[in-house]
Amino acid sequence: MKAIAEVFSQGEEVVTGQVVDSNAAWLSQRLVELGFSVTRHTAVGDKLDDLVALVREIAGRADCCVCTGGLGPTVDDLTAEAVSIAADLPLVLDEQALSHIERYYANRRRVMPAANRKQAYLPRGAVRIDNPVGTAPGFALQIGRCWFAFLPGVPMEMKTLFADVGWQLEQRFRLLPDRLVMLRSVGIGESAIQQALSEVNLPAGVQLGFRAAPDEVQTKLLFPGDFPFADVLVLVESVRMAIGDCVFAIDGLEGVAGGDLLTVIDRALPADSRVAILETASGGRLAAECQSYAWLDSTLVCRDAAQAGRQLEVSTENEPLELVAQRLAESLQARGADLALVQLYRGSLDDYRNRDAAIVLYNGLLSPAGWYGKQHTLAGTATTKQTQSAWLTLDLLRRYLQQLCL
Amino acid sequence: MKAIAEVFSQGEEVVTGQVVDSNAAWLSQRLVELGFSVTRHTAVGDKLDDLVALVREIAGRADCCVCTGGLGPTVDDLTAEAVSIAADLPLVLDEQALSHIERYYANRRRVMPAANRKQAYLPRGAVRIDNPVGTAPGFALQIGRCWFAFLPGVPMEMKTLFADVGWQLEQRFRLLPDRLVMLRSVGIGESAIQQALSEVNLPAGVQLGFRAAPDEVQTKLLFPGDFPFADVLVLVESVRMAIGDCVFAIDGLEGVAGGDLLTVIDRALPADSRVAILETASGGRLAAECQSYAWLDSTLVCRDAAQAGRQLEVSTENEPLELVAQRLAESLQARGADLALVQLYRGSLDDYRNRDAAIVLYNGLLSPAGWYGKQHTLAGTATTKQTQSAWLTLDLLRRYLQQLCL
């Protein structure tokens, strides 16, 4: 049974939505990596009663809690006060904390404002966590069932102080981290994967999860830390077989190359390759995603095959889409590319914009080894069509590089 | 006394920190704008007991709660089940929801996987919230003190369905919303705005806030609901003057046209205009942002001026950047565009990728009225440079259309 951890963020700017709470996500990842089961995030504003109530709740519910924010010098920084009330411990001056803060200002040739003295008062018995990058010291203490660590809300300070917290957690808890294996796929939906996996039976203790991102669908298998590696490999392989060749990479297995679709493509492309692209449905999104890769040649973004034909001097009049795509690819390749990736689609601009209407996406790749084409049907908002077509076109390149086009 | 709202996010990916919960921040902003006091965010994973406990907690504590996530077709989507247990209401098949989901697949020429049938089961008595952009319907119901709305976790779907929720909230609660006036700007940073506003003095009760989005910086003025409109107008005008002509639109004022940069441009462009684009630094991002507008002609995406010169048969050898840009624009315009927008930059690919290095962005616009150029210095990650250059280039078109180029 894993130790239960929670994350708690304080700040009016968080609860009112003025800032996105990225601290909570960062801390959760660290806690999961350490081997905790993170069960809850909570954010409250700068209200003393809410803070006291929340500390008491968590003290009775979790084994460990990392809190951020509310350690500043101003009147709305109430964390220490709330903890002293919730834990019924007086706030006492920590001389070392005070001298740290005074030194912080001295190093900057400035006098410490009186307001900062408040930051040196910690609940009696709390372990101070020194802050080398700011004025607010953090502190840690046991309240009820839960060991709390309180850190500043400024992300850079929070991350710096967490190094110390992580070390303390490893001392205090007997932790056994899980293994997360993630199968990454393009061109198949979450529910289709779910159905494909109905055959595969998961051993008890192995958790299955999914995440649909714009650029891929992730199938996640969470194995207990003591799950035999050989059995991990067998199960992952059966899941991969069930999903099929839409899986382009697997993360979290030693000796297996993972990464996102572009990383996989970049790894597989021969050095000095030049890929020229014509995109229509993705409207420039495809080029934008590939911009940082040296293999990307110039890209032509057109509304439709006719406009592309005019730009590339290819006749597109009453020709089948595949033949037009092939001619356009030849014209692109003639400009000095090794690979020409052409994306066309069948459907009006109204179909494209209408979330309920479908377009037929046609992707073609002209390579030294020949011509490969693949067709898909896309629906959804214009943004969805734009994004999905970008990744489906790139996936044809991935399939060619992984020899799946034959 | 304002009604109390909470936000609740479900998902293992949130609680384990694999995704940052931006939904919670977005929803909190909307709820604050509607006139609620948002007191708490909570995120829990895909665990039935935790979900049931949380729904019961909130039912006794808040007047309104918007929840995201857990409405998908897969085994780890447990929201409806948790609600039915917490509220002691059976899950019943909603025929209309089912036909919606079936139609969603029919539109994509696909058969609905059996797994999706689960999404059509809602707690008895819940009000269905139709989902025009995905399979998962949302639903709303009163539990104890609190009116709950459950929405999908996919941000685009969540935002679409919230329109309906906002309307329902306005019917159910007597809200005195604050007035949010938002000045939208491009080409000036948050801290520069803050400095410019140090002169302007804000009346008590008016809150000033900022949001730096990739495409714009928003300066927000939150006025109490009963703040006199005449005084609102005076203050907003003084803020607009202080920020200057980087302000491209103002939202939240009757009689003043607002909208994002593309909406402003689209409104100002003469009918049947054709805008041809050459982009380098934004790498396709600019075309992708404009894709849905009929005035967008074909776009050429190149790595640098030299590559563009080869494509457009313009000599770029040892010529000043501005002259090269002008020649490239003439070549683009010659292909039948009314306006030619050219984006070039000075700096190596390494500079581009190095977050600490700066590039010099040069934007040029060739119009019937003449040639306009504008130069900017950009730093930050490659993604930041890509995004900012797209919007700065578009902003030159906006400035031309708002007669600021003279």
Short mmCIF file of C-alpha atoms in Angstrom, two decimals, chain A residues 12 14-22 24-26 28-30 32 37-45 47 50 53-54 57 61 180 182 189-192 194-195 207-212 218 220 274 279-303 307 310-311 335 345 349 352-353 355-358 360 377-382 384 386, chain B residues 12-22 24-26 28-29 32 37-45 47 50 53-54 57 61 72-77 104-105 107-110 112-116 132-133 154 156 160 207-211 274 279-303 307 310-311 335 345 349 352-353 382 386:
data_model
loop_
_atom_site.label_atom_id
_atom_site.label_comp_id
_atom_site.label_asym_id
_atom_site.label_seq_id
_atom_site.Cartn_x
_atom_site.Cartn_y
_atom_site.Cartn_z
CA GLU A 12 -6.05 34.40 -4.61
CA VAL A 14 -4.80 30.77 -8.36
CA VAL A 15 -8.45 30.37 -7.26
CA THR A 16 -9.57 33.33 -9.38
CA GLY A 17 -7.79 31.86 -12.39
CA GLN A 18 -5.34 34.70 -12.98
CA VAL A 19 -2.51 32.17 -12.99
CA VAL A 20 -2.54 28.53 -14.05
CA ASP A 21 -1.26 26.39 -11.19
CA SER A 22 1.74 24.74 -12.83
CA ALA A 24 0.83 21.51 -8.57
CA ALA A 25 1.58 19.53 -11.74
CA TRP A 26 5.32 19.79 -11.26
CA SER A 28 2.80 15.78 -8.43
CA GLN A 29 5.22 14.43 -11.03
CA ARG A 30 8.04 14.50 -8.49
CA VAL A 32 4.76 10.08 -8.23
CA SER A 37 0.12 7.89 -4.69
CA VAL A 38 -1.00 11.49 -5.30
CA THR A 39 -4.72 11.59 -4.63
CA ARG A 40 -5.67 15.25 -4.56
CA HIS A 41 -4.76 18.84 -5.46
CA THR A 42 -6.46 21.69 -3.65
CA ALA A 43 -6.13 25.41 -4.17
CA VAL A 44 -7.63 28.04 -1.87
CA GLY A 45 -7.33 31.81 -1.70
CA LYS A 47 -8.48 33.48 3.54
CA ASP A 50 -10.19 28.36 4.49
CA ALA A 53 -9.81 24.17 7.55
CA LEU A 54 -7.82 22.75 4.63
CA GLU A 57 -8.64 18.18 6.46
CA ARG A 61 -6.39 12.25 5.23
CA LEU A 180 4.77 3.87 -16.20
CA MET A 182 3.15 4.61 -22.38
CA GLY A 189 -9.21 6.93 -31.34
CA GLU A 190 -9.32 6.37 -27.59
CA SER A 191 -12.47 4.27 -27.70
CA ALA A 192 -11.23 2.17 -30.64
CA GLN A 194 -10.26 0.58 -25.56
CA GLN A 195 -12.23 -1.88 -27.69
CA GLN A 207 -3.61 0.20 -14.10
CA LEU A 208 -4.74 1.06 -17.61
CA GLY A 209 -5.29 4.69 -18.60
CA PHE A 210 -5.68 6.80 -21.72
CA ARG A 211 -4.96 10.34 -22.73
CA ALA A 212 -6.08 11.90 -26.02
CA GLN A 218 -1.50 7.72 -25.20
CA LYS A 220 -0.76 4.11 -20.27
CA ARG A 274 15.47 17.10 -47.20
CA GLU A 279 -0.04 21.19 -47.11
CA THR A 280 -3.67 22.14 -47.58
CA ALA A 281 -5.92 20.88 -44.77
CA SER A 282 -3.35 21.59 -42.05
CA GLY A 283 -2.85 25.11 -43.39
CA GLY A 284 0.75 25.65 -42.22
CA ARG A 285 0.44 23.78 -38.95
CA LEU A 286 2.51 20.89 -40.29
CA ALA A 287 5.45 23.13 -41.23
CA ALA A 288 5.18 24.94 -37.90
CA GLU A 289 5.47 21.64 -35.98
CA CYS A 290 8.59 20.64 -37.96
CA GLN A 291 10.28 24.05 -37.99
CA SER A 292 13.12 23.18 -35.64
CA TYR A 293 14.25 20.17 -37.73
CA ALA A 294 16.99 20.74 -40.29
CA TRP A 295 15.46 18.17 -42.72
CA LEU A 296 12.49 20.46 -43.37
CA ASP A 297 12.76 22.08 -46.81
CA SER A 298 10.50 24.95 -47.85
CA THR A 299 6.77 24.33 -47.47
CA LEU A 300 3.95 25.48 -49.71
CA VAL A 301 0.64 26.13 -47.99
CA CYS A 302 -2.37 26.20 -50.34
CA ARG A 303 -6.11 26.20 -49.93
CA GLN A 307 -4.18 26.66 -56.10
CA ARG A 310 -1.01 27.05 -60.22
CA GLN A 311 1.93 27.56 -57.85
CA ARG A 335 13.26 21.49 -56.54
CA TYR A 345 -8.28 16.87 -49.28
CA LEU A 349 -14.37 25.04 -47.41
CA TYR A 352 -13.96 22.04 -43.60
CA ARG A 353 -15.48 24.65 -41.30
CA ARG A 355 -17.81 20.53 -37.33
CA ASP A 356 -20.42 17.95 -38.37
CA ALA A 357 -19.18 17.61 -41.95
CA ALA A 358 -16.36 15.27 -42.93
CA VAL A 360 -11.46 13.07 -47.04
CA THR A 377 -11.87 10.68 -43.12
CA LEU A 378 -11.81 13.65 -40.74
CA ALA A 379 -14.61 15.51 -39.01
CA GLY A 380 -14.74 18.01 -36.14
CA THR A 381 -14.11 21.73 -35.90
CA ALA A 382 -11.76 23.48 -38.33
CA THR A 384 -9.49 19.73 -35.07
CA GLN A 386 -6.20 21.32 -39.06
CA GLU B 12 -5.37 10.72 -13.13
CA GLU B 13 -3.35 12.80 -15.63
CA VAL B 14 -4.14 15.95 -13.63
CA VAL B 15 -3.52 14.58 -10.15
CA THR B 16 -0.29 12.86 -11.24
CA GLY B 17 0.87 16.06 -12.91
CA GLN B 18 1.05 14.80 -16.50
CA VAL B 19 -1.10 17.76 -17.55
CA VAL B 20 -1.30 21.22 -16.04
CA ASP B 21 -4.92 21.94 -15.14
CA SER B 22 -5.59 24.99 -17.29
CA ALA B 24 -9.60 25.21 -13.65
CA ALA B 25 -8.06 28.63 -14.29
CA TRP B 26 -10.22 29.25 -17.37
CA SER B 28 -12.54 30.36 -12.49
CA GLN B 29 -12.12 33.43 -14.68
CA VAL B 32 -15.60 35.44 -11.41
CA SER B 37 -16.76 34.21 -5.49
CA VAL B 38 -14.53 31.24 -6.37
CA THR B 39 -13.17 29.77 -3.14
CA ARG B 40 -11.60 26.44 -4.06
CA HIS B 41 -10.17 24.24 -6.81
CA THR B 42 -9.91 20.50 -6.23
CA ALA B 43 -8.48 17.82 -8.50
CA VAL B 44 -8.79 14.09 -7.84
CA GLY B 45 -7.85 11.05 -9.89
CA LYS B 47 -10.89 6.69 -8.17
CA ASP B 50 -12.44 9.89 -3.94
CA ALA B 53 -16.43 11.85 -1.29
CA LEU B 54 -15.53 15.06 -3.13
CA GLU B 57 -18.08 17.60 0.33
CA ARG B 61 -20.09 23.72 0.97
CA GLY B 72 -15.21 9.71 -21.70
CA PRO B 73 -16.08 6.21 -22.93
CA THR B 74 -13.29 4.37 -21.15
CA VAL B 75 -13.23 2.38 -17.90
CA ASP B 76 -11.35 5.17 -16.10
CA ASP B 77 -14.14 7.69 -16.79
CA TYR B 104 -21.15 11.89 -34.26
CA TYR B 105 -19.78 8.59 -35.57
CA ASN B 107 -20.78 11.90 -39.64
CA ARG B 108 -17.34 10.31 -39.64
CA ARG B 109 -18.54 7.29 -41.62
CA ARG B 110 -17.78 5.13 -38.60
CA MET B 112 -20.10 3.80 -32.79
CA PRO B 113 -17.92 1.55 -30.63
CA ALA B 114 -19.96 -0.24 -27.95
CA ALA B 115 -17.86 1.53 -25.29
CA ASN B 116 -19.41 4.90 -26.17
CA PRO B 132 -21.66 19.57 -30.57
CA VAL B 133 -17.91 19.02 -30.74
CA VAL B 154 -10.96 18.26 -23.37
CA MET B 156 -12.11 22.79 -26.54
CA THR B 160 -17.92 25.02 -26.00
CA GLN B 207 -9.10 45.83 -9.98
CA LEU B 208 -6.26 45.86 -12.50
CA GLY B 209 -4.97 42.58 -13.91
CA PHE B 210 -2.84 41.34 -16.76
CA ARG B 211 -2.69 38.22 -18.84
CA ARG B 274 -6.24 38.56 -51.26
CA GLU B 279 6.91 33.54 -43.50
CA THR B 280 10.25 32.49 -42.08
CA ALA B 281 10.51 32.95 -38.31
CA SER B 282 6.92 31.82 -37.69
CA GLY B 283 7.48 28.71 -39.81
CA GLY B 284 3.89 28.15 -40.95
CA ARG B 285 2.22 29.27 -37.76
CA LEU B 286 1.03 32.51 -39.38
CA ALA B 287 -0.74 30.71 -42.24
CA ALA B 288 -2.22 28.20 -39.80
CA GLU B 289 -3.74 31.01 -37.72
CA CYS B 290 -5.32 32.64 -40.81
CA GLN B 291 -6.46 29.44 -42.51
CA SER B 292 -10.18 29.94 -42.00
CA TYR B 293 -10.18 33.40 -43.64
CA ALA B 294 -11.04 33.60 -47.34
CA TRP B 295 -8.63 36.53 -47.88
CA LEU B 296 -5.63 34.26 -47.28
CA ASP B 297 -3.84 33.44 -50.55
CA SER B 298 -1.18 30.74 -50.75
CA THR B 299 1.67 31.00 -48.25
CA LEU B 300 5.32 30.18 -48.73
CA VAL B 301 7.18 28.96 -45.65
CA CYS B 302 10.97 29.22 -45.89
CA ARG B 303 13.85 28.90 -43.47
CA GLN B 307 15.67 29.94 -49.61
CA ARG B 310 15.33 30.66 -54.78
CA GLN B 311 11.64 29.83 -54.62
CA ARG B 335 1.06 36.20 -58.51
CA TYR B 345 14.65 37.70 -39.74
CA LEU B 349 19.26 28.94 -36.50
CA TYR B 352 16.61 31.08 -33.06
CA ARG B 353 16.76 27.97 -30.86
CA ALA B 382 12.00 28.69 -30.34
CA GLN B 386 7.65 31.25 -33.65
#
